[in-house]
Amino acid sequence: MASRNYGGVTPNERRARRRAVLLDAALNLVAASGVSGLTVRGVCAEARLNDRYFYESFRSTDELLLAMLDEQMLAGSAAIFEAIVESSQSTDPVVRSRAAIGSGLRFLTADTRLGRLLVESQATEGLAARRRDLVKTLAQVMADQGRVLLPADDALDPDLDLATFTLVSGGLDLVTSWFRGELDITRDRLEDFLVALVTRANIRDDTPAEDTTEKDTAEAAKPGN
């Protein structure tokens, strides 16, 4: 028997709507109490759907959690990439860094549930793997931007990828700590710090080491030595 339209809505559209409702319900529950107690029954109760509708979209709560995190990471990354494109006419690293970092923070704070999701993104190995993938992606974008904006010597430095990975990974951990309430600072202060961290980071240190040979010789020649 062919599936029927109801109210002009196709079966595929109805399934897509139910899937979206389940994802939103799961985000509500994660924001309220974390991922550890998430159950099929609890999600369906929050979504006001029969349990059978859960399994038309997801095989388990783990799969639901990954889909939910993927959806939010995709939306957040899109916001950051859009900001990068919009600021691409500037050659000022501060302007471009602030555009990317600011857009990411605004995305996370626009929906109060997302801060808890970021904290919970380390709660299971599956979620943590997704988080690591995000760090790698953003670090690569940052390295690509650096190759455009940095002086030639820095742009070609073999440690550029390592430096950007360190900055993105550390920055994301800092933002996570802020959402946990461990940092008593405003969002603007956090943004200012991250921008300064990124734009002041020295990938290379070409300062020659101090030659202490003559100094040590002079000290040894002093009376009493």
PDB file of C-alpha atoms in Angstrom:
ATOM      1  CA  MET A   1       0.000   0.000   0.000  1.00  0.00           C
ATOM      2  CA  ALA A   2       1.370   3.388  -0.978  1.00  0.00           C
ATOM      3  CA  SER A   3       2.054   5.857   1.826  1.00  0.00           C
ATOM      4  CA  ARG A   4      -0.446   8.669   1.994  1.00  0.00           C
ATOM      5  CA  ASN A   5      -0.062  12.391   2.352  1.00  0.00           C
ATOM      6  CA  TYR A   6      -1.805  14.046   5.294  1.00  0.00           C
ATOM      7  CA  GLY A   7      -2.551  17.736   5.124  1.00  0.00           C
ATOM      8  CA  GLY A   8      -0.228  18.017   2.142  1.00  0.00           C
ATOM      9  CA  VAL A   9       2.688  16.567   4.134  1.00  0.00           C
ATOM     10  CA  THR A  10       4.479  13.547   2.685  1.00  0.00           C
ATOM     11  CA  PRO A  11       5.553  10.523   4.786  1.00  0.00           C
ATOM     12  CA  ASN A  12       9.209  11.526   4.397  1.00  0.00           C
ATOM     13  CA  GLU A  13       8.453  15.027   5.617  1.00  0.00           C
ATOM     14  CA  ARG A  14       6.598  13.633   8.634  1.00  0.00           C
ATOM     15  CA  ARG A  15       9.530  11.379   9.478  1.00  0.00           C
ATOM     16  CA  ALA A  16      11.931  14.309   9.150  1.00  0.00           C
ATOM     17  CA  ARG A  17       9.762  16.380  11.490  1.00  0.00           C
ATOM     18  CA  ARG A  18       9.627  13.596  14.072  1.00  0.00           C
ATOM     19  CA  ARG A  19      13.390  13.176  13.854  1.00  0.00           C
ATOM     20  CA  ALA A  20      13.877  16.912  14.451  1.00  0.00           C
ATOM     21  CA  VAL A  21      11.523  16.783  17.448  1.00  0.00           C
ATOM     22  CA  LEU A  22      13.464  13.853  18.916  1.00  0.00           C
ATOM     23  CA  LEU A  23      16.771  15.684  18.480  1.00  0.00           C
ATOM     24  CA  ASP A  24      15.381  18.788  20.155  1.00  0.00           C
ATOM     25  CA  ALA A  25      13.943  16.724  23.001  1.00  0.00           C
ATOM     26  CA  ALA A  26      17.292  15.024  23.538  1.00  0.00           C
ATOM     27  CA  LEU A  27      19.035  18.397  23.655  1.00  0.00           C
ATOM     28  CA  ASN A  28      16.551  19.541  26.316  1.00  0.00           C
ATOM     29  CA  LEU A  29      17.293  16.485  28.436  1.00  0.00           C
ATOM     30  CA  VAL A  30      21.067  16.702  28.021  1.00  0.00           C
ATOM     31  CA  ALA A  31      20.965  20.376  29.003  1.00  0.00           C
ATOM     32  CA  ALA A  32      18.920  19.516  32.081  1.00  0.00           C
ATOM     33  CA  SER A  33      20.716  16.426  33.376  1.00  0.00           C
ATOM     34  CA  GLY A  34      23.564  15.341  31.088  1.00  0.00           C
ATOM     35  CA  VAL A  35      23.911  12.311  28.844  1.00  0.00           C
ATOM     36  CA  SER A  36      24.278   9.533  31.415  1.00  0.00           C
ATOM     37  CA  GLY A  37      20.577   9.128  32.128  1.00  0.00           C
ATOM     38  CA  LEU A  38      19.279   9.553  28.585  1.00  0.00           C
ATOM     39  CA  THR A  39      16.760   6.839  27.665  1.00  0.00           C
ATOM     40  CA  VAL A  40      14.519   6.086  24.708  1.00  0.00           C
ATOM     41  CA  ARG A  41      11.441   6.374  26.903  1.00  0.00           C
ATOM     42  CA  GLY A  42      12.577   9.678  28.379  1.00  0.00           C
ATOM     43  CA  VAL A  43      13.319  11.200  24.977  1.00  0.00           C
ATOM     44  CA  CYS A  44       9.984  10.064  23.562  1.00  0.00           C
ATOM     45  CA  ALA A  45       8.126  11.412  26.588  1.00  0.00           C
ATOM     46  CA  GLU A  46       9.858  14.773  26.176  1.00  0.00           C
ATOM     47  CA  ALA A  47       9.070  14.733  22.447  1.00  0.00           C
ATOM     48  CA  ARG A  48       5.492  13.522  23.054  1.00  0.00           C
ATOM     49  CA  LEU A  49       5.946  10.707  20.576  1.00  0.00           C
ATOM     50  CA  ASN A  50       5.286   6.988  20.762  1.00  0.00           C
ATOM     51  CA  ASP A  51       8.423   4.929  21.397  1.00  0.00           C
ATOM     52  CA  ARG A  52       8.117   3.264  17.999  1.00  0.00           C
ATOM     53  CA  TYR A  53       8.874   6.561  16.289  1.00  0.00           C
ATOM     54  CA  PHE A  54      12.287   6.660  17.939  1.00  0.00           C
ATOM     55  CA  TYR A  55      13.430   3.591  16.046  1.00  0.00           C
ATOM     56  CA  GLU A  56      12.396   4.873  12.641  1.00  0.00           C
ATOM     57  CA  SER A  57      15.279   7.373  12.955  1.00  0.00           C
ATOM     58  CA  PHE A  58      17.743   5.985  15.515  1.00  0.00           C
ATOM     59  CA  ARG A  59      18.915   2.556  16.602  1.00  0.00           C
ATOM     60  CA  SER A  60      19.996   3.672  20.076  1.00  0.00           C
ATOM     61  CA  THR A  61      20.422   6.680  22.330  1.00  0.00           C
ATOM     62  CA  ASP A  62      24.138   6.647  21.465  1.00  0.00           C
ATOM     63  CA  GLU A  63      23.255   7.131  17.802  1.00  0.00           C
ATOM     64  CA  LEU A  64      20.828   9.889  18.771  1.00  0.00           C
ATOM     65  CA  LEU A  65      23.515  11.677  20.802  1.00  0.00           C
ATOM     66  CA  LEU A  66      25.994  11.546  17.932  1.00  0.00           C
ATOM     67  CA  ALA A  67      23.387  12.869  15.500  1.00  0.00           C
ATOM     68  CA  MET A  68      22.517  15.682  17.901  1.00  0.00           C
ATOM     69  CA  LEU A  69      26.155  16.681  18.386  1.00  0.00           C
ATOM     70  CA  ASP A  70      26.828  16.429  14.640  1.00  0.00           C
ATOM     71  CA  GLU A  71      23.880  18.718  13.923  1.00  0.00           C
ATOM     72  CA  GLN A  72      25.048  21.384  16.362  1.00  0.00           C
ATOM     73  CA  MET A  73      28.709  21.151  15.323  1.00  0.00           C
ATOM     74  CA  LEU A  74      27.689  21.556  11.692  1.00  0.00           C
ATOM     75  CA  ALA A  75      25.619  24.635  12.518  1.00  0.00           C
ATOM     76  CA  GLY A  76      28.372  26.118  14.685  1.00  0.00           C
ATOM     77  CA  SER A  77      31.065  25.449  12.090  1.00  0.00           C
ATOM     78  CA  ALA A  78      28.886  27.038   9.410  1.00  0.00           C
ATOM     79  CA  ALA A  79      28.573  30.185  11.530  1.00  0.00           C
ATOM     80  CA  ILE A  80      32.351  30.335  11.998  1.00  0.00           C
ATOM     81  CA  PHE A  81      33.091  29.725   8.313  1.00  0.00           C
ATOM     82  CA  GLU A  82      30.588  32.403   7.314  1.00  0.00           C
ATOM     83  CA  ALA A  83      32.329  34.878   9.622  1.00  0.00           C
ATOM     84  CA  ILE A  84      35.699  33.948   8.129  1.00  0.00           C
ATOM     85  CA  VAL A  85      34.405  34.591   4.617  1.00  0.00           C
ATOM     86  CA  GLU A  86      32.816  37.899   5.614  1.00  0.00           C
ATOM     87  CA  SER A  87      36.081  39.103   7.176  1.00  0.00           C
ATOM     88  CA  SER A  88      38.308  37.818   4.379  1.00  0.00           C
ATOM     89  CA  GLN A  89      38.820  41.270   2.879  1.00  0.00           C
ATOM     90  CA  SER A  90      40.760  42.314   5.962  1.00  0.00           C
ATOM     91  CA  THR A  91      44.466  41.551   6.268  1.00  0.00           C
ATOM     92  CA  ASP A  92      44.424  42.261  10.000  1.00  0.00           C
ATOM     93  CA  PRO A  93      44.781  38.991  11.957  1.00  0.00           C
ATOM     94  CA  VAL A  94      42.985  40.534  14.938  1.00  0.00           C
ATOM     95  CA  VAL A  95      39.928  41.400  12.842  1.00  0.00           C
ATOM     96  CA  ARG A  96      39.757  37.959  11.279  1.00  0.00           C
ATOM     97  CA  SER A  97      40.419  36.120  14.527  1.00  0.00           C
ATOM     98  CA  ARG A  98      37.751  38.110  16.340  1.00  0.00           C
ATOM     99  CA  ALA A  99      35.252  37.393  13.573  1.00  0.00           C
ATOM    100  CA  ALA A 100      35.769  33.630  13.870  1.00  0.00           C
ATOM    101  CA  ILE A 101      36.057  33.416  17.649  1.00  0.00           C
ATOM    102  CA  GLY A 102      33.213  35.842  18.263  1.00  0.00           C
ATOM    103  CA  SER A 103      30.862  33.971  15.951  1.00  0.00           C
ATOM    104  CA  GLY A 104      31.646  30.688  17.697  1.00  0.00           C
ATOM    105  CA  LEU A 105      30.972  32.128  21.143  1.00  0.00           C
ATOM    106  CA  ARG A 106      27.778  33.835  20.006  1.00  0.00           C
ATOM    107  CA  PHE A 107      26.549  30.552  18.556  1.00  0.00           C
ATOM    108  CA  LEU A 108      27.198  28.700  21.807  1.00  0.00           C
ATOM    109  CA  THR A 109      25.580  31.342  24.003  1.00  0.00           C
ATOM    110  CA  ALA A 110      22.555  32.056  21.791  1.00  0.00           C
ATOM    111  CA  ASP A 111      20.966  28.766  22.917  1.00  0.00           C
ATOM    112  CA  THR A 112      21.478  28.142  26.628  1.00  0.00           C
ATOM    113  CA  ARG A 113      21.447  24.373  26.054  1.00  0.00           C
ATOM    114  CA  LEU A 114      24.575  24.354  23.924  1.00  0.00           C
ATOM    115  CA  GLY A 115      26.988  25.165  26.718  1.00  0.00           C
ATOM    116  CA  ARG A 116      25.958  22.008  28.569  1.00  0.00           C
ATOM    117  CA  LEU A 117      26.211  20.028  25.339  1.00  0.00           C
ATOM    118  CA  LEU A 118      29.792  21.261  24.925  1.00  0.00           C
ATOM    119  CA  VAL A 119      30.592  20.141  28.469  1.00  0.00           C
ATOM    120  CA  GLU A 120      28.948  16.758  27.855  1.00  0.00           C
ATOM    121  CA  SER A 121      30.824  16.289  24.572  1.00  0.00           C
ATOM    122  CA  GLN A 122      33.551  14.562  26.579  1.00  0.00           C
ATOM    123  CA  ALA A 123      31.187  12.233  28.448  1.00  0.00           C
ATOM    124  CA  THR A 124      31.395   9.241  26.091  1.00  0.00           C
ATOM    125  CA  GLU A 125      34.087   7.979  23.756  1.00  0.00           C
ATOM    126  CA  GLY A 126      31.811   8.488  20.745  1.00  0.00           C
ATOM    127  CA  LEU A 127      31.119  12.119  21.627  1.00  0.00           C
ATOM    128  CA  ALA A 128      34.775  12.746  22.506  1.00  0.00           C
ATOM    129  CA  ALA A 129      35.823  11.397  19.101  1.00  0.00           C
ATOM    130  CA  ARG A 130      33.473  13.866  17.410  1.00  0.00           C
ATOM    131  CA  ARG A 131      34.943  16.664  19.509  1.00  0.00           C
ATOM    132  CA  ARG A 132      38.464  15.667  18.446  1.00  0.00           C
ATOM    133  CA  ASP A 133      37.352  15.716  14.811  1.00  0.00           C
ATOM    134  CA  LEU A 134      36.011  19.242  15.316  1.00  0.00           C
ATOM    135  CA  VAL A 135      39.313  20.379  16.817  1.00  0.00           C
ATOM    136  CA  LYS A 136      41.232  18.954  13.851  1.00  0.00           C
ATOM    137  CA  THR A 137      38.915  20.667  11.361  1.00  0.00           C
ATOM    138  CA  LEU A 138      39.070  24.072  13.053  1.00  0.00           C
ATOM    139  CA  ALA A 139      42.839  23.788  13.535  1.00  0.00           C
ATOM    140  CA  GLN A 140      43.287  23.103   9.824  1.00  0.00           C
ATOM    141  CA  VAL A 141      41.125  26.117   8.949  1.00  0.00           C
ATOM    142  CA  MET A 142      43.195  28.248  11.305  1.00  0.00           C
ATOM    143  CA  ALA A 143      46.441  26.979   9.772  1.00  0.00           C
ATOM    144  CA  ASP A 144      45.145  27.767   6.284  1.00  0.00           C
ATOM    145  CA  GLN A 145      44.277  31.288   7.419  1.00  0.00           C
ATOM    146  CA  GLY A 146      47.732  31.621   8.958  1.00  0.00           C
ATOM    147  CA  ARG A 147      49.425  30.708   5.697  1.00  0.00           C
ATOM    148  CA  VAL A 148      47.624  33.642   4.097  1.00  0.00           C
ATOM    149  CA  LEU A 149      48.156  36.222   6.838  1.00  0.00           C
ATOM    150  CA  LEU A 150      51.493  35.383   8.447  1.00  0.00           C
ATOM    151  CA  PRO A 151      54.915  36.555   7.229  1.00  0.00           C
ATOM    152  CA  ALA A 152      56.499  34.133   4.787  1.00  0.00           C
ATOM    153  CA  ASP A 153      58.838  32.511   7.315  1.00  0.00           C
ATOM    154  CA  ASP A 154      56.014  31.797   9.765  1.00  0.00           C
ATOM    155  CA  ALA A 155      53.609  30.700   7.033  1.00  0.00           C
ATOM    156  CA  LEU A 156      56.065  28.023   5.921  1.00  0.00           C
ATOM    157  CA  ASP A 157      57.039  26.946   9.420  1.00  0.00           C
ATOM    158  CA  PRO A 158      56.665  23.168   9.856  1.00  0.00           C
ATOM    159  CA  ASP A 159      55.248  23.740  13.351  1.00  0.00           C
ATOM    160  CA  LEU A 160      52.318  25.833  12.120  1.00  0.00           C
ATOM    161  CA  ASP A 161      49.885  22.905  12.138  1.00  0.00           C
ATOM    162  CA  LEU A 162      51.049  21.862  15.600  1.00  0.00           C
ATOM    163  CA  ALA A 163      50.670  25.414  16.883  1.00  0.00           C
ATOM    164  CA  THR A 164      47.139  25.851  15.538  1.00  0.00           C
ATOM    165  CA  PHE A 165      46.087  22.452  16.905  1.00  0.00           C
ATOM    166  CA  THR A 166      47.402  23.472  20.329  1.00  0.00           C
ATOM    167  CA  LEU A 167      45.579  26.808  20.219  1.00  0.00           C
ATOM    168  CA  VAL A 168      42.247  25.355  19.082  1.00  0.00           C
ATOM    169  CA  SER A 169      42.370  22.414  21.483  1.00  0.00           C
ATOM    170  CA  GLY A 170      43.362  24.597  24.412  1.00  0.00           C
ATOM    171  CA  GLY A 171      40.879  27.298  23.461  1.00  0.00           C
ATOM    172  CA  LEU A 172      37.995  24.830  23.296  1.00  0.00           C
ATOM    173  CA  ASP A 173      38.960  23.417  26.694  1.00  0.00           C
ATOM    174  CA  LEU A 174      39.005  26.962  28.089  1.00  0.00           C
ATOM    175  CA  VAL A 175      35.532  27.680  26.702  1.00  0.00           C
ATOM    176  CA  THR A 176      34.318  24.383  28.169  1.00  0.00           C
ATOM    177  CA  SER A 177      35.667  25.388  31.587  1.00  0.00           C
ATOM    178  CA  TRP A 178      33.859  28.712  31.251  1.00  0.00           C
ATOM    179  CA  PHE A 179      30.570  26.934  30.611  1.00  0.00           C
ATOM    180  CA  ARG A 180      31.205  24.740  33.655  1.00  0.00           C
ATOM    181  CA  GLY A 181      31.338  27.931  35.712  1.00  0.00           C
ATOM    182  CA  GLU A 182      35.007  27.532  36.567  1.00  0.00           C
ATOM    183  CA  LEU A 183      36.003  30.956  35.196  1.00  0.00           C
ATOM    184  CA  ASP A 184      34.515  34.108  36.697  1.00  0.00           C
ATOM    185  CA  ILE A 185      34.727  36.231  33.558  1.00  0.00           C
ATOM    186  CA  THR A 186      32.270  37.643  31.028  1.00  0.00           C
ATOM    187  CA  ARG A 187      31.869  36.335  27.507  1.00  0.00           C
ATOM    188  CA  ASP A 188      33.447  39.521  26.151  1.00  0.00           C
ATOM    189  CA  ARG A 189      36.485  39.033  28.389  1.00  0.00           C
ATOM    190  CA  LEU A 190      36.772  35.430  27.239  1.00  0.00           C
ATOM    191  CA  GLU A 191      36.588  36.536  23.605  1.00  0.00           C
ATOM    192  CA  ASP A 192      39.230  39.225  24.123  1.00  0.00           C
ATOM    193  CA  PHE A 193      41.564  36.733  25.765  1.00  0.00           C
ATOM    194  CA  LEU A 194      41.174  34.125  23.026  1.00  0.00           C
ATOM    195  CA  VAL A 195      41.747  36.700  20.288  1.00  0.00           C
ATOM    196  CA  ALA A 196      44.890  37.920  22.060  1.00  0.00           C
ATOM    197  CA  LEU A 197      46.069  34.336  22.568  1.00  0.00           C
ATOM    198  CA  VAL A 198      45.701  33.521  18.881  1.00  0.00           C
ATOM    199  CA  THR A 199      47.167  36.717  17.468  1.00  0.00           C
ATOM    200  CA  ARG A 200      50.104  37.000  19.869  1.00  0.00           C
ATOM    201  CA  ALA A 201      51.186  33.365  19.669  1.00  0.00           C
ATOM    202  CA  ASN A 202      54.750  33.083  18.410  1.00  0.00           C
ATOM    203  CA  ILE A 203      55.091  30.002  16.267  1.00  0.00           C
ATOM    204  CA  ARG A 204      58.788  30.619  15.859  1.00  0.00           C
ATOM    205  CA  ASP A 205      61.264  31.884  18.400  1.00  0.00           C
ATOM    206  CA  ASP A 206      64.207  33.248  16.468  1.00  0.00           C
ATOM    207  CA  THR A 207      65.750  34.987  19.475  1.00  0.00           C
ATOM    208  CA  PRO A 208      69.293  33.641  19.773  1.00  0.00           C
ATOM    209  CA  ALA A 209      70.141  31.935  23.017  1.00  0.00           C
ATOM    210  CA  GLU A 210      72.244  34.059  25.333  1.00  0.00           C
ATOM    211  CA  ASP A 211      75.935  33.189  25.219  1.00  0.00           C
ATOM    212  CA  THR A 212      76.921  33.038  28.888  1.00  0.00           C
ATOM    213  CA  THR A 213      80.535  31.942  28.337  1.00  0.00           C
ATOM    214  CA  GLU A 214      82.088  35.394  28.754  1.00  0.00           C
ATOM    215  CA  LYS A 215      79.761  36.214  31.639  1.00  0.00           C
ATOM    216  CA  ASP A 216      80.698  33.023  33.483  1.00  0.00           C
ATOM    217  CA  THR A 217      84.421  33.655  32.856  1.00  0.00           C
ATOM    218  CA  ALA A 218      84.146  37.179  34.256  1.00  0.00           C
ATOM    219  CA  GLU A 219      82.309  35.935  37.335  1.00  0.00           C
ATOM    220  CA  ALA A 220      84.986  33.323  37.946  1.00  0.00           C
ATOM    221  CA  ALA A 221      87.730  35.983  37.722  1.00  0.00           C
ATOM    222  CA  LYS A 222      86.227  38.159  40.475  1.00  0.00           C
ATOM    223  CA  PRO A 223      88.115  38.352  43.775  1.00  0.00           C
ATOM    224  CA  GLY A 224      86.980  35.696  46.206  1.00  0.00           C
ATOM    225  CA  ASN A 225      85.936  33.256  43.465  1.00  0.00           C
TER     226      ASN A 225
END
